[in-house]
Amino acid sequence: MPEQNVPRVRLFGAHELKISDIFDEKKDIYYVPIFQGNDDVNKLHQSAYTGKNTKCAILDSGVLSDHPYLKDRMGAIEDFTGHGPQDREGHGTAVALNLAMTVPDASILIGKVYENDDVPLSEYINRIARGVNWAIDSGARIINLSVGMEKRKEDISKYSGCSEAVKNVCKAINRAIENRISVLVAAGANFPADCHESIIVVGLSGNPVYPKDVHPTVYSPFSPILVPTFLFEGYAHLKMGMYEQALTLFKQAVDLHPEDHQLWKYQALCLYGLKKYNDAVQSFDKALAIKQSDVETWYLKGITLLAITQNDKAIECFDEVLKLVDNAGLTGMKLTEFSNSISDDWYNMGVYYERASRYDEAANCYDKAIWIDPLNAKARNNRGVISAIEEKYEDSIKYFEVATELNPSMVDAWFNKGLALSRLGRYEESIEFFDKAIAIDPACNKALNEKIRVTGKLKSSEEL
């Protein structure tokens, strides 16, 4: 039995993954990660680096060796836990899948160094050392470790039997680095990251916060978002804009798995890409019949309805989006993975509501856009317009001021600020901002006309 109050070695990174996320045994379905617009992956692929003639060792929780995307990629598998190489956590398999799909020609070495069992802490640590030495002897050029501890090596060494174990790990890592092997350790695993200054600390892209003493050297494209293998091929073609090919694959998959809402959604996106909007709407409806709470499907259906000028029905879809997001207590969320700007998605939805004179909903959307991206000048300006419509002119002026600070060339924000000031009877000030709008765009007729109107008001007041 392990000692009381002794820290444990654990997995870092996307450690919330479960083995059932990788393989649904009841349905006999395997899953693979998808990369959602990750720049690091795109740059890697553009560089033509595929990992050819490179052995990469993953020292983790083992692997599901029968996974269809891994079974032909394993260069070697070794167990250092005494429980066999089978992955019971899911983490090791997920890391292997990310590597396999990022560098498709690399040979993957799997060393199982983690099992959630009741062995002394020193044994947990020695497993890591044995795994590193095995990876070196097996010819690895890269060693990836997502296993470790938050405590530093000097603190861990104080526990019973751990001093020698810690030395063994650091000695093995030093040996790897002396052999010019790149050693990668997940951010948060201060040990073994503190074994050598040349260790590459890997953080997850988009991870919001790391402890103050953790400074990732690089950011990994590790994706915890997993989809069934039967969906992945079509998805890959869809992401590349190959809509016809993707549609063929999704149709085949739908025939086999009509209960999967994502298949219907992605099929709809292919149809949208092919400008078959009515067919796309029907596919989105199929997806929503299976999963009515899917925010992305409601949003994408709304966008599709706008394309065929069914604006009222589009707004109904956006109503569902707002209801689902607000009921979940979320200030803002990504509406679709097929977007470059989450903030702009909310901004655009606000514009549709504003055009429909649904000002409360428009304000809600603009507020979400601003919360996600405080530098979104368009959202600031439009939020100010809503306040002006509500005759909250002082509030609107504050929005316009920030918008002009963020984007000094935004004609509408200067004009709107002048208009709000004129509504408050502050005519001389308003003229100043109409002039700013005109200076940027001499053809801004609305600013020219308002300046004439306000100048007339000033003259009338002076005559009185």
PDB file of C-alpha atoms in Angstrom, residues 109-362:
ATOM      1  CA  LEU A 109       7.528   3.814 -29.934  1.00  0.00           C
ATOM      2  CA  ILE A 110       5.126   3.243 -27.053  1.00  0.00           C
ATOM      3  CA  GLY A 111       6.520   2.859 -23.558  1.00  0.00           C
ATOM      4  CA  LYS A 112       3.899   2.348 -20.877  1.00  0.00           C
ATOM      5  CA  VAL A 113       5.260   4.016 -17.741  1.00  0.00           C
ATOM      6  CA  TYR A 114       1.989   4.931 -16.048  1.00  0.00           C
ATOM      7  CA  GLU A 115      -0.657   2.755 -14.424  1.00  0.00           C
ATOM      8  CA  ASN A 116      -2.952   3.969 -11.670  1.00  0.00           C
ATOM      9  CA  ASP A 117      -1.941   1.247  -9.218  1.00  0.00           C
ATOM     10  CA  ASP A 118      -0.802   1.056  -5.598  1.00  0.00           C
ATOM     11  CA  VAL A 119       2.964   0.925  -5.839  1.00  0.00           C
ATOM     12  CA  PRO A 120       5.420   3.046  -3.847  1.00  0.00           C
ATOM     13  CA  LEU A 121       6.168   6.493  -5.239  1.00  0.00           C
ATOM     14  CA  SER A 122       9.735   5.425  -5.953  1.00  0.00           C
ATOM     15  CA  GLU A 123       8.460   2.700  -8.295  1.00  0.00           C
ATOM     16  CA  TYR A 124       6.252   5.195 -10.167  1.00  0.00           C
ATOM     17  CA  ILE A 125       9.332   7.343 -10.696  1.00  0.00           C
ATOM     18  CA  ASN A 126      11.640   4.467 -11.647  1.00  0.00           C
ATOM     19  CA  ARG A 127       9.192   3.422 -14.361  1.00  0.00           C
ATOM     20  CA  ILE A 128       9.851   6.782 -16.027  1.00  0.00           C
ATOM     21  CA  ALA A 129      13.620   6.223 -15.832  1.00  0.00           C
ATOM     22  CA  ARG A 130      13.341   2.748 -17.347  1.00  0.00           C
ATOM     23  CA  GLY A 131      11.118   4.096 -20.100  1.00  0.00           C
ATOM     24  CA  VAL A 132      13.547   6.883 -21.023  1.00  0.00           C
ATOM     25  CA  ASN A 133      16.500   4.482 -21.173  1.00  0.00           C
ATOM     26  CA  TRP A 134      14.498   2.059 -23.317  1.00  0.00           C
ATOM     27  CA  ALA A 135      13.540   4.884 -25.721  1.00  0.00           C
ATOM     28  CA  ILE A 136      17.205   5.868 -26.074  1.00  0.00           C
ATOM     29  CA  ASP A 137      18.274   2.269 -26.729  1.00  0.00           C
ATOM     30  CA  SER A 138      15.441   1.882 -29.252  1.00  0.00           C
ATOM     31  CA  GLY A 139      16.726   4.757 -31.375  1.00  0.00           C
ATOM     32  CA  ALA A 140      14.179   7.447 -30.511  1.00  0.00           C
ATOM     33  CA  ARG A 141      15.042  10.951 -31.672  1.00  0.00           C
ATOM     34  CA  ILE A 142      12.142  12.484 -29.743  1.00  0.00           C
ATOM     35  CA  ILE A 143      10.879  11.437 -26.311  1.00  0.00           C
ATOM     36  CA  ASN A 144       7.493  12.729 -25.154  1.00  0.00           C
ATOM     37  CA  LEU A 145       6.618  12.586 -21.450  1.00  0.00           C
ATOM     38  CA  SER A 146       3.195  13.581 -20.153  1.00  0.00           C
ATOM     39  CA  VAL A 147       3.850  11.843 -16.838  1.00  0.00           C
ATOM     40  CA  GLY A 148       5.309  13.498 -13.777  1.00  0.00           C
ATOM     41  CA  MET A 149       4.632  15.556 -10.671  1.00  0.00           C
ATOM     42  CA  GLU A 150       3.925  19.167  -9.782  1.00  0.00           C
ATOM     43  CA  LYS A 151       6.526  19.085  -7.025  1.00  0.00           C
ATOM     44  CA  ARG A 152      10.198  19.772  -7.770  1.00  0.00           C
ATOM     45  CA  LYS A 153      12.827  17.071  -7.737  1.00  0.00           C
ATOM     46  CA  GLU A 154      14.426  18.301  -4.494  1.00  0.00           C
ATOM     47  CA  ASP A 155      11.071  18.049  -2.689  1.00  0.00           C
ATOM     48  CA  ILE A 156      10.258  14.626  -4.142  1.00  0.00           C
ATOM     49  CA  SER A 157      13.671  13.304  -3.104  1.00  0.00           C
ATOM     50  CA  LYS A 158      12.679  13.728   0.552  1.00  0.00           C
ATOM     51  CA  TYR A 159      10.084  10.960   0.351  1.00  0.00           C
ATOM     52  CA  SER A 160      11.029   7.421   1.295  1.00  0.00           C
ATOM     53  CA  GLY A 161      13.164   5.720  -1.361  1.00  0.00           C
ATOM     54  CA  CYS A 162      12.669   8.517  -3.863  1.00  0.00           C
ATOM     55  CA  SER A 163      16.077  10.181  -3.819  1.00  0.00           C
ATOM     56  CA  GLU A 164      17.679   7.458  -5.915  1.00  0.00           C
ATOM     57  CA  ALA A 165      14.626   7.163  -8.176  1.00  0.00           C
ATOM     58  CA  VAL A 166      14.704  10.898  -8.956  1.00  0.00           C
ATOM     59  CA  LYS A 167      18.432  10.633  -9.750  1.00  0.00           C
ATOM     60  CA  ASN A 168      17.683   7.730 -12.090  1.00  0.00           C
ATOM     61  CA  VAL A 169      15.166   9.788 -14.068  1.00  0.00           C
ATOM     62  CA  CYS A 170      17.446  12.803 -14.349  1.00  0.00           C
ATOM     63  CA  LYS A 171      20.399  10.593 -15.278  1.00  0.00           C
ATOM     64  CA  ALA A 172      18.348   8.953 -18.043  1.00  0.00           C
ATOM     65  CA  ILE A 173      17.166  12.334 -19.368  1.00  0.00           C
ATOM     66  CA  ASN A 174      20.713  13.717 -19.282  1.00  0.00           C
ATOM     67  CA  ARG A 175      21.811  10.676 -21.260  1.00  0.00           C
ATOM     68  CA  ALA A 176      19.102  11.350 -23.838  1.00  0.00           C
ATOM     69  CA  ILE A 177      20.094  14.994 -24.229  1.00  0.00           C
ATOM     70  CA  GLU A 178      23.783  14.059 -24.498  1.00  0.00           C
ATOM     71  CA  ASN A 179      22.727  11.844 -27.398  1.00  0.00           C
ATOM     72  CA  ARG A 180      20.982  14.833 -29.011  1.00  0.00           C
ATOM     73  CA  ILE A 181      17.538  13.446 -28.385  1.00  0.00           C
ATOM     74  CA  SER A 182      14.774  16.008 -27.925  1.00  0.00           C
ATOM     75  CA  VAL A 183      12.978  15.486 -24.610  1.00  0.00           C
ATOM     76  CA  LEU A 184       9.476  16.966 -24.334  1.00  0.00           C
ATOM     77  CA  VAL A 185       7.667  17.236 -21.001  1.00  0.00           C
ATOM     78  CA  ALA A 186       4.073  18.376 -20.510  1.00  0.00           C
ATOM     79  CA  ALA A 187       3.618  21.760 -18.829  1.00  0.00           C
ATOM     80  CA  GLY A 188       2.708  21.304 -15.187  1.00  0.00           C
ATOM     81  CA  ALA A 189       5.005  18.320 -14.692  1.00  0.00           C
ATOM     82  CA  ASN A 190       7.694  20.320 -12.906  1.00  0.00           C
ATOM     83  CA  PHE A 191       9.397  16.999 -12.349  1.00  0.00           C
ATOM     84  CA  PRO A 192      10.901  15.721 -14.610  1.00  0.00           C
ATOM     85  CA  ALA A 193      10.941  19.087 -16.436  1.00  0.00           C
ATOM     86  CA  ASP A 194      13.493  20.329 -13.889  1.00  0.00           C
ATOM     87  CA  CYS A 195      15.984  17.565 -14.688  1.00  0.00           C
ATOM     88  CA  HIS A 196      17.721  19.522 -17.445  1.00  0.00           C
ATOM     89  CA  GLU A 197      17.554  23.071 -18.823  1.00  0.00           C
ATOM     90  CA  SER A 198      17.326  21.747 -22.408  1.00  0.00           C
ATOM     91  CA  ILE A 199      14.032  19.968 -21.812  1.00  0.00           C
ATOM     92  CA  ILE A 200      11.246  21.338 -24.016  1.00  0.00           C
ATOM     93  CA  VAL A 201       8.179  22.167 -21.915  1.00  0.00           C
ATOM     94  CA  VAL A 202       5.049  21.659 -23.997  1.00  0.00           C
ATOM     95  CA  GLY A 203       1.823  23.539 -23.313  1.00  0.00           C
ATOM     96  CA  LEU A 204      -1.538  22.982 -24.956  1.00  0.00           C
ATOM     97  CA  SER A 205      -2.665  25.496 -27.575  1.00  0.00           C
ATOM     98  CA  GLY A 206      -5.474  27.599 -26.178  1.00  0.00           C
ATOM     99  CA  ASN A 207      -4.893  26.495 -22.575  1.00  0.00           C
ATOM    100  CA  PRO A 208      -6.035  29.602 -20.687  1.00  0.00           C
ATOM    101  CA  VAL A 209      -3.841  29.521 -17.572  1.00  0.00           C
ATOM    102  CA  TYR A 210      -0.636  27.865 -16.471  1.00  0.00           C
ATOM    103  CA  PRO A 211       0.880  28.156 -12.991  1.00  0.00           C
ATOM    104  CA  LYS A 212       3.231  31.102 -12.572  1.00  0.00           C
ATOM    105  CA  ASP A 213       6.285  28.861 -12.408  1.00  0.00           C
ATOM    106  CA  VAL A 214       5.411  27.012 -15.620  1.00  0.00           C
ATOM    107  CA  HIS A 215       6.691  28.533 -18.836  1.00  0.00           C
ATOM    108  CA  PRO A 216       5.927  26.389 -21.890  1.00  0.00           C
ATOM    109  CA  THR A 217       8.710  26.443 -24.474  1.00  0.00           C
ATOM    110  CA  VAL A 218       6.361  25.442 -27.290  1.00  0.00           C
ATOM    111  CA  TYR A 219       2.648  24.818 -27.705  1.00  0.00           C
ATOM    112  CA  SER A 220       1.337  21.484 -28.885  1.00  0.00           C
ATOM    113  CA  PRO A 221      -1.479  20.861 -31.379  1.00  0.00           C
ATOM    114  CA  PHE A 222      -2.790  18.191 -28.981  1.00  0.00           C
ATOM    115  CA  SER A 223      -6.530  18.067 -29.563  1.00  0.00           C
ATOM    116  CA  PRO A 224      -8.873  16.619 -26.953  1.00  0.00           C
ATOM    117  CA  ILE A 225     -11.766  16.920 -29.437  1.00  0.00           C
ATOM    118  CA  LEU A 226     -12.455  13.444 -30.744  1.00  0.00           C
ATOM    119  CA  VAL A 227     -14.717  12.174 -33.515  1.00  0.00           C
ATOM    120  CA  PRO A 228     -15.546   8.642 -34.693  1.00  0.00           C
ATOM    121  CA  THR A 229     -13.193   7.217 -37.320  1.00  0.00           C
ATOM    122  CA  PHE A 230     -16.117   6.853 -39.730  1.00  0.00           C
ATOM    123  CA  LEU A 231     -16.562  10.635 -39.584  1.00  0.00           C
ATOM    124  CA  PHE A 232     -12.941  11.694 -39.760  1.00  0.00           C
ATOM    125  CA  GLU A 233     -12.178  11.102 -43.462  1.00  0.00           C
ATOM    126  CA  GLY A 234     -15.115  13.209 -44.571  1.00  0.00           C
ATOM    127  CA  TYR A 235     -14.220  15.857 -42.007  1.00  0.00           C
ATOM    128  CA  ALA A 236     -10.645  16.084 -43.319  1.00  0.00           C
ATOM    129  CA  HIS A 237     -11.928  16.673 -46.867  1.00  0.00           C
ATOM    130  CA  LEU A 238     -14.477  19.204 -45.610  1.00  0.00           C
ATOM    131  CA  LYS A 239     -11.771  21.218 -43.843  1.00  0.00           C
ATOM    132  CA  MET A 240      -9.825  21.353 -47.123  1.00  0.00           C
ATOM    133  CA  GLY A 241     -12.888  22.642 -48.997  1.00  0.00           C
ATOM    134  CA  MET A 242     -13.248  19.420 -51.007  1.00  0.00           C
ATOM    135  CA  TYR A 243     -17.029  19.416 -50.658  1.00  0.00           C
ATOM    136  CA  GLU A 244     -17.961  16.832 -53.298  1.00  0.00           C
ATOM    137  CA  GLN A 245     -15.497  14.254 -51.956  1.00  0.00           C
ATOM    138  CA  ALA A 246     -16.480  14.986 -48.365  1.00  0.00           C
ATOM    139  CA  LEU A 247     -20.184  14.725 -49.195  1.00  0.00           C
ATOM    140  CA  THR A 248     -19.684  11.276 -50.757  1.00  0.00           C
ATOM    141  CA  LEU A 249     -17.892  10.069 -47.614  1.00  0.00           C
ATOM    142  CA  PHE A 250     -20.519  11.532 -45.276  1.00  0.00           C
ATOM    143  CA  LYS A 251     -23.364   9.976 -47.251  1.00  0.00           C
ATOM    144  CA  GLN A 252     -21.707   6.569 -46.942  1.00  0.00           C
ATOM    145  CA  ALA A 253     -21.211   7.102 -43.214  1.00  0.00           C
ATOM    146  CA  VAL A 254     -24.791   8.309 -42.692  1.00  0.00           C
ATOM    147  CA  ASP A 255     -26.111   5.114 -44.245  1.00  0.00           C
ATOM    148  CA  LEU A 256     -24.180   3.121 -41.631  1.00  0.00           C
ATOM    149  CA  HIS A 257     -24.643   5.486 -38.675  1.00  0.00           C
ATOM    150  CA  PRO A 258     -27.846   7.509 -39.177  1.00  0.00           C
ATOM    151  CA  GLU A 259     -28.002   8.174 -35.417  1.00  0.00           C
ATOM    152  CA  ASP A 260     -24.869  10.374 -35.416  1.00  0.00           C
ATOM    153  CA  HIS A 261     -25.875  14.054 -35.391  1.00  0.00           C
ATOM    154  CA  GLN A 262     -22.399  15.235 -36.388  1.00  0.00           C
ATOM    155  CA  LEU A 263     -22.577  13.326 -39.658  1.00  0.00           C
ATOM    156  CA  TRP A 264     -25.782  15.114 -40.617  1.00  0.00           C
ATOM    157  CA  LYS A 265     -24.290  18.462 -39.576  1.00  0.00           C
ATOM    158  CA  TYR A 266     -21.100  17.990 -41.580  1.00  0.00           C
ATOM    159  CA  GLN A 267     -23.086  16.697 -44.556  1.00  0.00           C
ATOM    160  CA  ALA A 268     -25.113  19.907 -44.354  1.00  0.00           C
ATOM    161  CA  LEU A 269     -21.907  21.962 -44.394  1.00  0.00           C
ATOM    162  CA  CYS A 270     -20.801  20.188 -47.571  1.00  0.00           C
ATOM    163  CA  LEU A 271     -24.136  21.010 -49.163  1.00  0.00           C
ATOM    164  CA  TYR A 272     -23.765  24.627 -48.006  1.00  0.00           C
ATOM    165  CA  GLY A 273     -20.312  24.735 -49.589  1.00  0.00           C
ATOM    166  CA  LEU A 274     -21.860  23.462 -52.824  1.00  0.00           C
ATOM    167  CA  LYS A 275     -24.583  26.160 -52.533  1.00  0.00           C
ATOM    168  CA  LYS A 276     -27.324  23.560 -52.174  1.00  0.00           C
ATOM    169  CA  TYR A 277     -28.875  25.532 -49.365  1.00  0.00           C
ATOM    170  CA  ASN A 278     -32.297  23.879 -49.169  1.00  0.00           C
ATOM    171  CA  ASP A 279     -30.709  20.431 -48.981  1.00  0.00           C
ATOM    172  CA  ALA A 280     -28.353  21.775 -46.319  1.00  0.00           C
ATOM    173  CA  VAL A 281     -31.283  22.974 -44.207  1.00  0.00           C
ATOM    174  CA  GLN A 282     -32.830  19.506 -44.395  1.00  0.00           C
ATOM    175  CA  SER A 283     -29.588  17.921 -43.171  1.00  0.00           C
ATOM    176  CA  PHE A 284     -29.331  20.413 -40.319  1.00  0.00           C
ATOM    177  CA  ASP A 285     -32.894  19.468 -39.361  1.00  0.00           C
ATOM    178  CA  LYS A 286     -31.877  15.800 -39.276  1.00  0.00           C
ATOM    179  CA  ALA A 287     -29.002  16.701 -36.933  1.00  0.00           C
ATOM    180  CA  LEU A 288     -31.281  18.725 -34.661  1.00  0.00           C
ATOM    181  CA  ALA A 289     -33.842  15.927 -34.516  1.00  0.00           C
ATOM    182  CA  ILE A 290     -31.085  13.810 -32.932  1.00  0.00           C
ATOM    183  CA  LYS A 291     -29.506  16.508 -30.754  1.00  0.00           C
ATOM    184  CA  GLN A 292     -31.684  19.560 -30.278  1.00  0.00           C
ATOM    185  CA  SER A 293     -29.232  21.190 -27.864  1.00  0.00           C
ATOM    186  CA  ASP A 294     -26.405  21.543 -30.385  1.00  0.00           C
ATOM    187  CA  VAL A 295     -25.639  25.273 -30.495  1.00  0.00           C
ATOM    188  CA  GLU A 296     -23.428  25.052 -33.578  1.00  0.00           C
ATOM    189  CA  THR A 297     -26.121  23.331 -35.667  1.00  0.00           C
ATOM    190  CA  TRP A 298     -28.713  25.991 -34.809  1.00  0.00           C
ATOM    191  CA  TYR A 299     -26.235  28.742 -35.686  1.00  0.00           C
ATOM    192  CA  LEU A 300     -25.181  27.160 -38.990  1.00  0.00           C
ATOM    193  CA  LYS A 301     -28.786  26.489 -39.950  1.00  0.00           C
ATOM    194  CA  GLY A 302     -29.516  30.172 -39.307  1.00  0.00           C
ATOM    195  CA  ILE A 303     -26.610  31.248 -41.535  1.00  0.00           C
ATOM    196  CA  THR A 304     -27.867  28.901 -44.268  1.00  0.00           C
ATOM    197  CA  LEU A 305     -31.394  30.304 -44.069  1.00  0.00           C
ATOM    198  CA  LEU A 306     -29.976  33.810 -44.492  1.00  0.00           C
ATOM    199  CA  ALA A 307     -28.365  32.625 -47.734  1.00  0.00           C
ATOM    200  CA  ILE A 308     -31.835  31.882 -49.132  1.00  0.00           C
ATOM    201  CA  THR A 309     -33.285  35.087 -47.618  1.00  0.00           C
ATOM    202  CA  GLN A 310     -35.468  33.279 -45.107  1.00  0.00           C
ATOM    203  CA  ASN A 311     -34.524  35.879 -42.532  1.00  0.00           C
ATOM    204  CA  ASP A 312     -37.384  35.295 -40.105  1.00  0.00           C
ATOM    205  CA  LYS A 313     -36.596  31.600 -39.874  1.00  0.00           C
ATOM    206  CA  ALA A 314     -32.906  32.434 -39.476  1.00  0.00           C
ATOM    207  CA  ILE A 315     -33.712  34.670 -36.516  1.00  0.00           C
ATOM    208  CA  GLU A 316     -35.687  31.797 -34.957  1.00  0.00           C
ATOM    209  CA  CYS A 317     -32.521  29.700 -35.136  1.00  0.00           C
ATOM    210  CA  PHE A 318     -30.492  32.465 -33.522  1.00  0.00           C
ATOM    211  CA  ASP A 319     -33.149  32.652 -30.786  1.00  0.00           C
ATOM    212  CA  GLU A 320     -32.381  29.005 -30.015  1.00  0.00           C
ATOM    213  CA  VAL A 321     -28.658  29.789 -29.930  1.00  0.00           C
ATOM    214  CA  LEU A 322     -29.155  32.588 -27.396  1.00  0.00           C
ATOM    215  CA  LYS A 323     -31.509  30.496 -25.285  1.00  0.00           C
ATOM    216  CA  LEU A 324     -29.099  27.539 -25.126  1.00  0.00           C
ATOM    217  CA  VAL A 325     -26.057  29.699 -24.399  1.00  0.00           C
ATOM    218  CA  ASP A 326     -27.777  31.875 -21.785  1.00  0.00           C
ATOM    219  CA  ASN A 327     -29.464  28.894 -20.092  1.00  0.00           C
ATOM    220  CA  ALA A 328     -26.038  27.313 -19.768  1.00  0.00           C
ATOM    221  CA  GLY A 329     -24.828  30.475 -18.010  1.00  0.00           C
ATOM    222  CA  LEU A 330     -22.160  31.150 -20.622  1.00  0.00           C
ATOM    223  CA  THR A 331     -21.079  34.706 -21.338  1.00  0.00           C
ATOM    224  CA  GLY A 332     -19.831  33.705 -24.745  1.00  0.00           C
ATOM    225  CA  MET A 333     -18.792  30.587 -26.576  1.00  0.00           C
ATOM    226  CA  LYS A 334     -17.525  29.494 -29.953  1.00  0.00           C
ATOM    227  CA  LEU A 335     -20.519  29.233 -32.250  1.00  0.00           C
ATOM    228  CA  THR A 336     -18.797  27.177 -34.924  1.00  0.00           C
ATOM    229  CA  GLU A 337     -15.421  25.538 -35.436  1.00  0.00           C
ATOM    230  CA  PHE A 338     -15.505  26.794 -39.046  1.00  0.00           C
ATOM    231  CA  SER A 339     -14.760  30.378 -38.119  1.00  0.00           C
ATOM    232  CA  ASN A 340     -11.720  32.598 -37.712  1.00  0.00           C
ATOM    233  CA  SER A 341     -13.260  34.864 -35.074  1.00  0.00           C
ATOM    234  CA  ILE A 342     -15.590  33.857 -32.246  1.00  0.00           C
ATOM    235  CA  SER A 343     -16.200  37.525 -31.427  1.00  0.00           C
ATOM    236  CA  ASP A 344     -17.162  38.353 -35.017  1.00  0.00           C
ATOM    237  CA  ASP A 345     -19.643  35.472 -35.075  1.00  0.00           C
ATOM    238  CA  TRP A 346     -21.491  37.023 -32.148  1.00  0.00           C
ATOM    239  CA  TYR A 347     -21.147  40.466 -33.726  1.00  0.00           C
ATOM    240  CA  ASN A 348     -22.667  39.240 -36.990  1.00  0.00           C
ATOM    241  CA  MET A 349     -25.561  37.627 -35.154  1.00  0.00           C
ATOM    242  CA  GLY A 350     -26.105  40.938 -33.387  1.00  0.00           C
ATOM    243  CA  VAL A 351     -26.275  42.681 -36.777  1.00  0.00           C
ATOM    244  CA  TYR A 352     -29.016  40.294 -37.931  1.00  0.00           C
ATOM    245  CA  TYR A 353     -31.010  41.003 -34.768  1.00  0.00           C
ATOM    246  CA  GLU A 354     -30.489  44.745 -35.152  1.00  0.00           C
ATOM    247  CA  ARG A 355     -31.804  44.623 -38.728  1.00  0.00           C
ATOM    248  CA  ALA A 356     -34.867  42.804 -37.408  1.00  0.00           C
ATOM    249  CA  SER A 357     -35.351  45.551 -34.761  1.00  0.00           C
ATOM    250  CA  ARG A 358     -34.736  42.969 -32.019  1.00  0.00           C
ATOM    251  CA  TYR A 359     -32.596  45.354 -30.008  1.00  0.00           C
ATOM    252  CA  ASP A 360     -32.408  43.472 -26.710  1.00  0.00           C
ATOM    253  CA  GLU A 361     -31.101  40.384 -28.479  1.00  0.00           C
ATOM    254  CA  ALA A 362     -28.736  42.490 -30.574  1.00  0.00           C
TER     255      ALA A 362
END
